[in-house]
Amino acid sequence: MFKLYRAIWRASAGRQIILIILSIAVAALAAVPLEFQRDIINHLTTDDVQADRLLWLGAGMMAVILLSLGLKWVLGYRAGTLGEDMVRLIRQRLLLRSADLKETGEDVRKGTMTTAISAEAEELGKFAGGAFSDPVVQIGTLISVIGYISSTQPGLGLIAFSMIVPQIVIVLASQRKVNVFVAERVRILRNATDRLTTEQIEETSREIETEFDSIYETRRKMFIWKLSAKFLLSVINGAGTVGILMLGGWLVLEGRTDVGTVVAATSGLARIQGPTAFLIAFYRQVSANRIKYELMLELFGPNPEQYRRIKRRT
């Protein structure tokens, strides 16, 4: 993984720094609407409800939401264009490698190169666009929201935090197995496309069909592992929601907290489920792209550094 990130940073460090700064700003605003929501609910449950204060709270909450959405738009646009730039860069280097192989008379695996240029470069390049900013946003959001919940009611914050740890354990355990299937699928697909570029397609059609069956079986096993892990993660999220409602309700009945805090904690819990799910998917994406990156390096031979002479044009 570090080799993959080192290559991405080397190719786009300046633009990645801007994305990281934007990501930190988005994460810092994540918990602010929860405070406005808490104040609005608590204000409505008091005997002295003032319309002016209610309007000001609503306007403040909307302003923060608009600011956050604007920053997300800029972040998404810059990350997307960077990803497309990286796709172009990878394809240029693969084309240069193909030309060098032809000049030296070495065997060019046309099917493998076609797959790498069309599909694998697309996935790796788009991943590079958000490789740093995406986890910063989501991890920052988790810290911001859980920190806010803990500051208002430590018990509710502990429940929110305790939901994350078992999910991490489940994902780490299941992803190791999925990574094996990812590497196997890429190699089978490359082998099949290599066969398709030969002249004796009729003679190899039965073998190619067998390769397609192997891809199907590999994907089927991946689905079993991914869906099983997703089921367990959903169970944990459901238990966390029930736990916060039960503990929060008990604290309200005991007079140790207010309704606004419980509602804000419940909303915060829903808000951290999104980043948690994203980080889980992102970790899987990192693992899959690490394998694809290592397999792509095999195409450049023993000296991949010579192909770094192609520079980005934007």
Tab-separated table of C-alpha atoms in Angstrom:
chain	number	residue	atom	x	y	z
A	1	MET	CA	0.000	0.000	0.000
A	2	PHE	CA	2.821	2.414	0.855
A	3	LYS	CA	4.422	1.817	-2.549
A	4	LEU	CA	1.151	2.753	-4.255
A	5	TYR	CA	0.712	5.906	-2.172
A	6	ARG	CA	4.331	6.901	-2.681
A	7	ALA	CA	3.859	6.706	-6.455
A	8	ILE	CA	0.654	8.789	-6.292
A	9	TRP	CA	2.293	11.423	-4.094
A	10	ARG	CA	5.326	11.621	-6.365
A	11	ALA	CA	3.097	12.299	-9.379
A	12	SER	CA	0.681	14.803	-7.808
A	13	ALA	CA	1.977	16.112	-4.471
A	14	GLY	CA	1.070	19.788	-4.988
A	15	ARG	CA	-2.522	19.135	-6.006
A	16	GLN	CA	-2.936	16.552	-3.256
A	17	ILE	CA	-1.980	19.135	-0.619
A	18	ILE	CA	-4.770	21.456	-1.834
A	19	LEU	CA	-7.251	18.562	-1.683
A	20	ILE	CA	-6.152	17.685	1.858
A	21	ILE	CA	-6.691	21.297	3.013
A	22	LEU	CA	-10.189	21.319	1.507
A	23	SER	CA	-10.895	17.951	3.135
A	24	ILE	CA	-9.925	19.221	6.580
A	25	ALA	CA	-12.249	22.219	6.144
A	26	VAL	CA	-15.164	19.940	5.168
A	27	ALA	CA	-14.520	17.626	8.122
A	28	ALA	CA	-14.302	20.541	10.562
A	29	LEU	CA	-17.827	21.646	9.593
A	30	ALA	CA	-19.329	18.141	9.949
A	31	ALA	CA	-20.512	18.485	13.560
A	32	VAL	CA	-21.620	22.134	13.410
A	33	PRO	CA	-25.157	21.391	12.072
A	34	LEU	CA	-25.645	18.942	14.976
A	35	GLU	CA	-25.120	21.759	17.474
A	36	PHE	CA	-27.662	23.932	15.670
A	37	GLN	CA	-30.097	20.997	15.608
A	38	ARG	CA	-29.623	20.465	19.336
A	39	ASP	CA	-30.210	24.144	20.104
A	40	ILE	CA	-33.332	24.272	17.909
A	41	ILE	CA	-34.930	21.228	19.565
A	42	ASN	CA	-34.071	22.375	23.072
A	43	HIS	CA	-35.436	25.837	22.282
A	44	LEU	CA	-38.712	24.342	21.050
A	45	THR	CA	-39.099	22.302	24.244
A	46	THR	CA	-38.749	25.337	26.527
A	47	ASP	CA	-41.670	27.400	27.806
A	48	ASP	CA	-40.262	30.619	26.304
A	49	VAL	CA	-40.112	29.930	22.570
A	50	GLN	CA	-38.970	32.967	20.586
A	51	ALA	CA	-39.576	33.047	16.844
A	52	ASP	CA	-36.640	35.393	16.193
A	53	ARG	CA	-34.151	33.070	17.882
A	54	LEU	CA	-35.624	30.092	16.034
A	55	LEU	CA	-35.173	31.866	12.696
A	56	TRP	CA	-31.592	32.829	13.516
A	57	LEU	CA	-30.740	29.251	14.467
A	58	GLY	CA	-32.317	27.962	11.269
A	59	ALA	CA	-30.487	30.531	9.145
A	60	GLY	CA	-27.174	29.704	10.818
A	61	MET	CA	-27.686	25.983	10.267
A	62	MET	CA	-28.528	26.536	6.596
A	63	ALA	CA	-25.474	28.770	6.110
A	64	VAL	CA	-23.179	26.084	7.486
A	65	ILE	CA	-24.807	23.436	5.283
A	66	LEU	CA	-24.373	25.610	2.157
A	67	LEU	CA	-20.750	26.341	3.014
A	68	SER	CA	-20.037	22.640	3.526
A	69	LEU	CA	-21.745	21.697	0.259
A	70	GLY	CA	-19.792	24.377	-1.615
A	71	LEU	CA	-16.496	23.084	-0.270
A	72	LYS	CA	-17.505	19.524	-1.180
A	73	TRP	CA	-18.277	20.655	-4.732
A	74	VAL	CA	-14.844	22.228	-5.150
A	75	LEU	CA	-13.202	19.187	-3.556
A	76	GLY	CA	-15.090	16.764	-5.804
A	77	TYR	CA	-14.264	18.739	-8.950
A	78	ARG	CA	-10.546	18.991	-8.208
A	79	ALA	CA	-10.307	15.341	-7.160
A	80	GLY	CA	-12.177	14.238	-10.287
A	81	THR	CA	-9.995	16.226	-12.696
A	82	LEU	CA	-6.855	15.022	-10.940
A	83	GLY	CA	-8.054	11.440	-11.299
A	84	GLU	CA	-8.634	11.888	-15.043
A	85	ASP	CA	-5.188	13.448	-15.380
A	86	MET	CA	-3.671	10.404	-13.695
A	87	VAL	CA	-5.603	8.063	-16.013
A	88	ARG	CA	-4.069	9.881	-18.988
A	89	LEU	CA	-0.583	9.710	-17.456
A	90	ILE	CA	-0.779	5.957	-16.826
A	91	ARG	CA	-2.020	5.293	-20.362
A	92	GLN	CA	0.788	7.382	-21.841
A	93	ARG	CA	3.389	5.390	-19.948
A	94	LEU	CA	1.838	2.085	-20.965
A	95	LEU	CA	1.840	3.169	-24.623
A	96	LEU	CA	5.493	4.146	-24.339
A	97	ARG	CA	6.287	0.750	-22.833
A	98	SER	CA	4.511	-1.015	-25.715
A	99	ALA	CA	6.486	1.017	-28.252
A	100	ASP	CA	9.765	0.198	-26.506
A	101	LEU	CA	8.950	-3.511	-26.530
A	102	LYS	CA	8.280	-3.412	-30.267
A	103	GLU	CA	11.546	-1.567	-30.940
A	104	THR	CA	13.579	-4.139	-29.043
A	105	GLY	CA	11.744	-7.035	-30.670
A	106	GLU	CA	10.367	-8.321	-27.375
A	107	ASP	CA	6.994	-10.047	-27.181
A	108	VAL	CA	4.109	-7.644	-26.618
A	109	ARG	CA	1.192	-9.227	-24.785
A	110	LYS	CA	-1.522	-7.375	-26.676
A	111	GLY	CA	-4.448	-8.629	-24.627
A	112	THR	CA	-2.789	-7.738	-21.340
A	113	MET	CA	-1.797	-4.281	-22.597
A	114	THR	CA	-5.322	-3.666	-23.895
A	115	THR	CA	-6.843	-4.589	-20.548
A	116	ALA	CA	-4.298	-2.492	-18.648
A	117	ILE	CA	-4.762	0.610	-20.833
A	118	SER	CA	-8.556	0.441	-20.984
A	119	ALA	CA	-9.767	-0.843	-17.610
A	120	GLU	CA	-6.906	-1.028	-15.104
A	121	ALA	CA	-5.549	2.458	-15.902
A	122	GLU	CA	-9.067	3.878	-15.470
A	123	GLU	CA	-9.481	2.346	-12.009
A	124	LEU	CA	-5.994	3.257	-10.770
A	125	GLY	CA	-6.145	6.819	-12.102
A	126	LYS	CA	-9.552	7.635	-10.631
A	127	PHE	CA	-8.472	6.170	-7.307
A	128	ALA	CA	-5.412	8.432	-7.304
A	129	GLY	CA	-7.646	11.521	-7.475
A	130	GLY	CA	-9.120	10.893	-4.033
A	131	ALA	CA	-6.411	8.706	-2.529
A	132	PHE	CA	-5.549	11.278	0.145
A	133	SER	CA	-8.538	13.613	0.323
A	134	ASP	CA	-11.266	10.962	0.627
A	135	PRO	CA	-9.933	9.312	3.808
A	136	VAL	CA	-9.092	12.718	5.318
A	137	VAL	CA	-12.699	13.873	4.864
A	138	GLN	CA	-14.226	10.705	6.270
A	139	ILE	CA	-11.810	10.199	9.170
A	140	GLY	CA	-12.077	13.892	10.019
A	141	THR	CA	-15.868	13.632	9.962
A	142	LEU	CA	-15.770	10.666	12.347
A	143	ILE	CA	-13.480	12.526	14.741
A	144	SER	CA	-15.587	15.678	14.538
A	145	VAL	CA	-18.958	13.983	15.081
A	146	ILE	CA	-17.860	11.464	17.734
A	147	GLY	CA	-15.967	14.227	19.539
A	148	TYR	CA	-19.092	16.391	19.558
A	149	ILE	CA	-21.326	13.574	20.853
A	150	SER	CA	-18.786	12.726	23.560
A	151	SER	CA	-18.549	16.349	24.652
A	152	THR	CA	-22.331	16.588	25.126
A	153	GLN	CA	-22.822	13.143	26.657
A	154	PRO	CA	-19.802	10.811	27.154
A	155	GLY	CA	-21.941	7.662	27.430
A	156	LEU	CA	-23.529	8.224	24.039
A	157	GLY	CA	-20.132	9.023	22.554
A	158	LEU	CA	-18.765	5.742	23.899
A	159	ILE	CA	-21.526	3.806	22.123
A	160	ALA	CA	-20.781	5.632	18.861
A	161	PHE	CA	-17.068	4.885	19.172
A	162	SER	CA	-17.622	1.239	20.132
A	163	MET	CA	-19.476	0.682	16.844
A	164	ILE	CA	-16.370	1.441	14.789
A	165	VAL	CA	-13.851	-0.971	16.339
A	166	PRO	CA	-15.630	-4.275	15.553
A	167	GLN	CA	-16.350	-3.057	12.027
A	168	ILE	CA	-12.631	-2.470	11.460
A	169	VAL	CA	-11.830	-5.988	12.703
A	170	ILE	CA	-14.442	-7.564	10.421
A	171	VAL	CA	-13.250	-5.661	7.354
A	172	LEU	CA	-9.570	-6.433	7.938
A	173	ALA	CA	-10.352	-10.125	8.328
A	174	SER	CA	-12.590	-10.406	5.266
A	175	GLN	CA	-10.558	-8.196	2.934
A	176	ARG	CA	-7.482	-10.415	3.090
A	177	LYS	CA	-9.498	-13.186	1.472
A	178	VAL	CA	-11.094	-10.829	-1.057
A	179	ASN	CA	-7.632	-9.565	-2.106
A	180	VAL	CA	-6.672	-13.082	-3.144
A	181	PHE	CA	-9.738	-13.261	-5.376
A	182	VAL	CA	-9.017	-9.825	-6.878
A	183	ALA	CA	-5.504	-10.805	-7.933
A	184	GLU	CA	-6.749	-14.117	-9.290
A	185	ARG	CA	-9.495	-12.408	-11.314
A	186	VAL	CA	-7.080	-9.876	-12.890
A	187	ARG	CA	-4.632	-12.596	-13.927
A	188	ILE	CA	-7.381	-14.783	-15.404
A	189	LEU	CA	-8.833	-11.846	-17.344
A	190	ARG	CA	-5.426	-10.874	-18.726
A	191	ASN	CA	-4.758	-14.453	-19.799
A	192	ALA	CA	-8.138	-14.670	-21.525
A	193	THR	CA	-7.641	-11.400	-23.436
A	194	ASP	CA	-4.151	-12.545	-24.493
A	195	ARG	CA	-5.725	-15.633	-26.034
A	196	LEU	CA	-8.346	-13.517	-27.828
A	197	THR	CA	-5.620	-11.564	-29.648
A	198	THR	CA	-4.110	-14.696	-31.207
A	199	GLU	CA	-5.058	-15.798	-34.692
A	200	GLN	CA	-6.305	-19.265	-33.678
A	201	ILE	CA	-9.381	-18.063	-31.829
A	202	GLU	CA	-11.452	-21.039	-32.947
A	203	GLU	CA	-8.929	-23.448	-31.464
A	204	THR	CA	-8.752	-21.674	-28.126
A	205	SER	CA	-12.431	-20.730	-27.736
A	206	ARG	CA	-13.145	-23.642	-25.400
A	207	GLU	CA	-10.179	-22.714	-23.190
A	208	ILE	CA	-11.273	-19.071	-23.153
A	209	GLU	CA	-14.779	-20.091	-22.080
A	210	THR	CA	-13.197	-22.049	-19.246
A	211	GLU	CA	-11.343	-18.872	-18.213
A	212	PHE	CA	-14.673	-16.987	-18.190
A	213	ASP	CA	-16.130	-19.688	-15.930
A	214	SER	CA	-13.173	-19.210	-13.590
A	215	ILE	CA	-13.807	-15.453	-13.480
A	216	TYR	CA	-17.455	-16.102	-12.622
A	217	GLU	CA	-16.504	-18.503	-9.823
A	218	THR	CA	-13.967	-16.043	-8.433
A	219	ARG	CA	-16.523	-13.228	-8.416
A	220	ARG	CA	-19.106	-15.498	-6.766
A	221	LYS	CA	-16.724	-16.186	-3.875
A	222	MET	CA	-15.991	-12.458	-3.554
A	223	PHE	CA	-19.731	-11.743	-3.278
A	224	ILE	CA	-20.089	-14.253	-0.444
A	225	TRP	CA	-17.322	-12.633	1.594
A	226	LYS	CA	-18.382	-9.038	0.882
A	227	LEU	CA	-22.095	-9.565	1.551
A	228	SER	CA	-21.436	-11.537	4.737
A	229	ALA	CA	-19.236	-8.742	6.046
A	230	LYS	CA	-21.866	-6.156	5.039
A	231	PHE	CA	-24.532	-8.101	6.945
A	232	LEU	CA	-22.460	-8.091	10.140
A	233	LEU	CA	-21.692	-4.381	9.776
A	234	SER	CA	-25.403	-3.584	9.377
A	235	VAL	CA	-26.182	-5.564	12.530
A	236	ILE	CA	-23.617	-3.490	14.442
A	237	ASN	CA	-25.074	-0.218	13.121
A	238	GLY	CA	-28.602	-1.271	14.086
A	239	ALA	CA	-27.479	-2.260	17.572
A	240	GLY	CA	-25.729	1.091	17.979
A	241	THR	CA	-28.862	3.033	17.070
A	242	VAL	CA	-30.976	1.051	19.548
A	243	GLY	CA	-28.297	1.456	22.221
A	244	ILE	CA	-28.169	5.245	21.879
A	245	LEU	CA	-31.969	5.538	21.964
A	246	MET	CA	-32.248	3.307	25.064
A	247	LEU	CA	-29.396	4.939	26.976
A	248	GLY	CA	-30.415	8.426	25.882
A	249	GLY	CA	-34.044	7.808	26.821
A	250	TRP	CA	-33.008	6.549	30.247
A	251	LEU	CA	-30.775	9.604	30.794
A	252	VAL	CA	-33.669	11.913	29.858
A	253	LEU	CA	-35.982	10.135	32.292
A	254	GLU	CA	-33.337	10.499	35.006
A	255	GLY	CA	-32.952	14.186	34.221
A	256	ARG	CA	-29.276	13.785	33.333
A	257	THR	CA	-29.540	15.036	29.737
A	258	ASP	CA	-31.992	16.751	27.417
A	259	VAL	CA	-34.020	15.631	24.432
A	260	GLY	CA	-31.979	17.769	22.028
A	261	THR	CA	-28.783	15.951	22.990
A	262	VAL	CA	-30.358	12.538	22.333
A	263	VAL	CA	-31.741	13.658	18.964
A	264	ALA	CA	-28.387	15.181	18.005
A	265	ALA	CA	-26.589	11.987	19.063
A	266	THR	CA	-28.992	9.871	16.987
A	267	SER	CA	-28.455	12.135	13.983
A	268	GLY	CA	-24.722	12.044	14.615
A	269	LEU	CA	-24.807	8.264	14.669
A	270	ALA	CA	-26.497	8.254	11.268
A	271	ARG	CA	-23.860	10.707	10.081
A	272	ILE	CA	-20.918	8.536	11.148
A	273	GLN	CA	-22.420	5.454	9.523
A	274	GLY	CA	-21.845	7.078	6.130
A	275	PRO	CA	-18.131	7.812	6.683
A	276	THR	CA	-17.631	4.406	8.308
A	277	ALA	CA	-19.195	2.638	5.324
A	278	PHE	CA	-17.160	4.807	2.962
A	279	LEU	CA	-13.891	4.076	4.760
A	280	ILE	CA	-14.641	0.369	4.650
A	281	ALA	CA	-15.299	0.569	0.910
A	282	PHE	CA	-12.234	2.786	0.505
A	283	TYR	CA	-10.022	0.283	2.308
A	284	ARG	CA	-11.278	-2.425	-0.014
A	285	GLN	CA	-10.578	-0.163	-2.968
A	286	VAL	CA	-7.057	0.551	-1.695
A	287	SER	CA	-6.393	-3.169	-1.284
A	288	ALA	CA	-7.687	-3.979	-4.769
A	289	ASN	CA	-5.771	-1.118	-6.408
A	290	ARG	CA	-2.580	-2.044	-4.566
A	291	ILE	CA	-2.736	-5.462	-6.172
A	292	LYS	CA	-3.549	-3.970	-9.594
A	293	TYR	CA	-0.682	-1.507	-9.237
A	294	GLU	CA	1.765	-4.294	-8.443
A	295	LEU	CA	0.473	-6.317	-11.398
A	296	MET	CA	0.807	-3.259	-13.664
A	297	LEU	CA	4.409	-2.738	-12.565
A	298	GLU	CA	5.110	-6.211	-13.964
A	299	LEU	CA	4.272	-4.857	-17.427
A	300	PHE	CA	7.047	-2.257	-17.221
A	301	GLY	CA	9.747	-4.841	-16.703
A	302	PRO	CA	12.760	-4.562	-14.415
A	303	ASN	CA	13.214	-0.774	-14.868
A	304	PRO	CA	9.867	1.023	-14.503
A	305	GLU	CA	11.578	4.283	-13.467
A	306	GLN	CA	12.517	5.093	-17.078
A	307	TYR	CA	8.847	5.689	-17.900
A	308	ARG	CA	8.556	8.502	-15.375
A	309	ARG	CA	9.946	10.879	-18.002
A	310	ILE	CA	6.392	11.487	-19.248
A	311	LYS	CA	5.117	14.526	-17.373
A	312	ARG	CA	1.583	15.673	-16.643
A	313	ARG	CA	0.284	18.359	-18.986
A	314	THR	CA	-2.048	20.017	-16.471
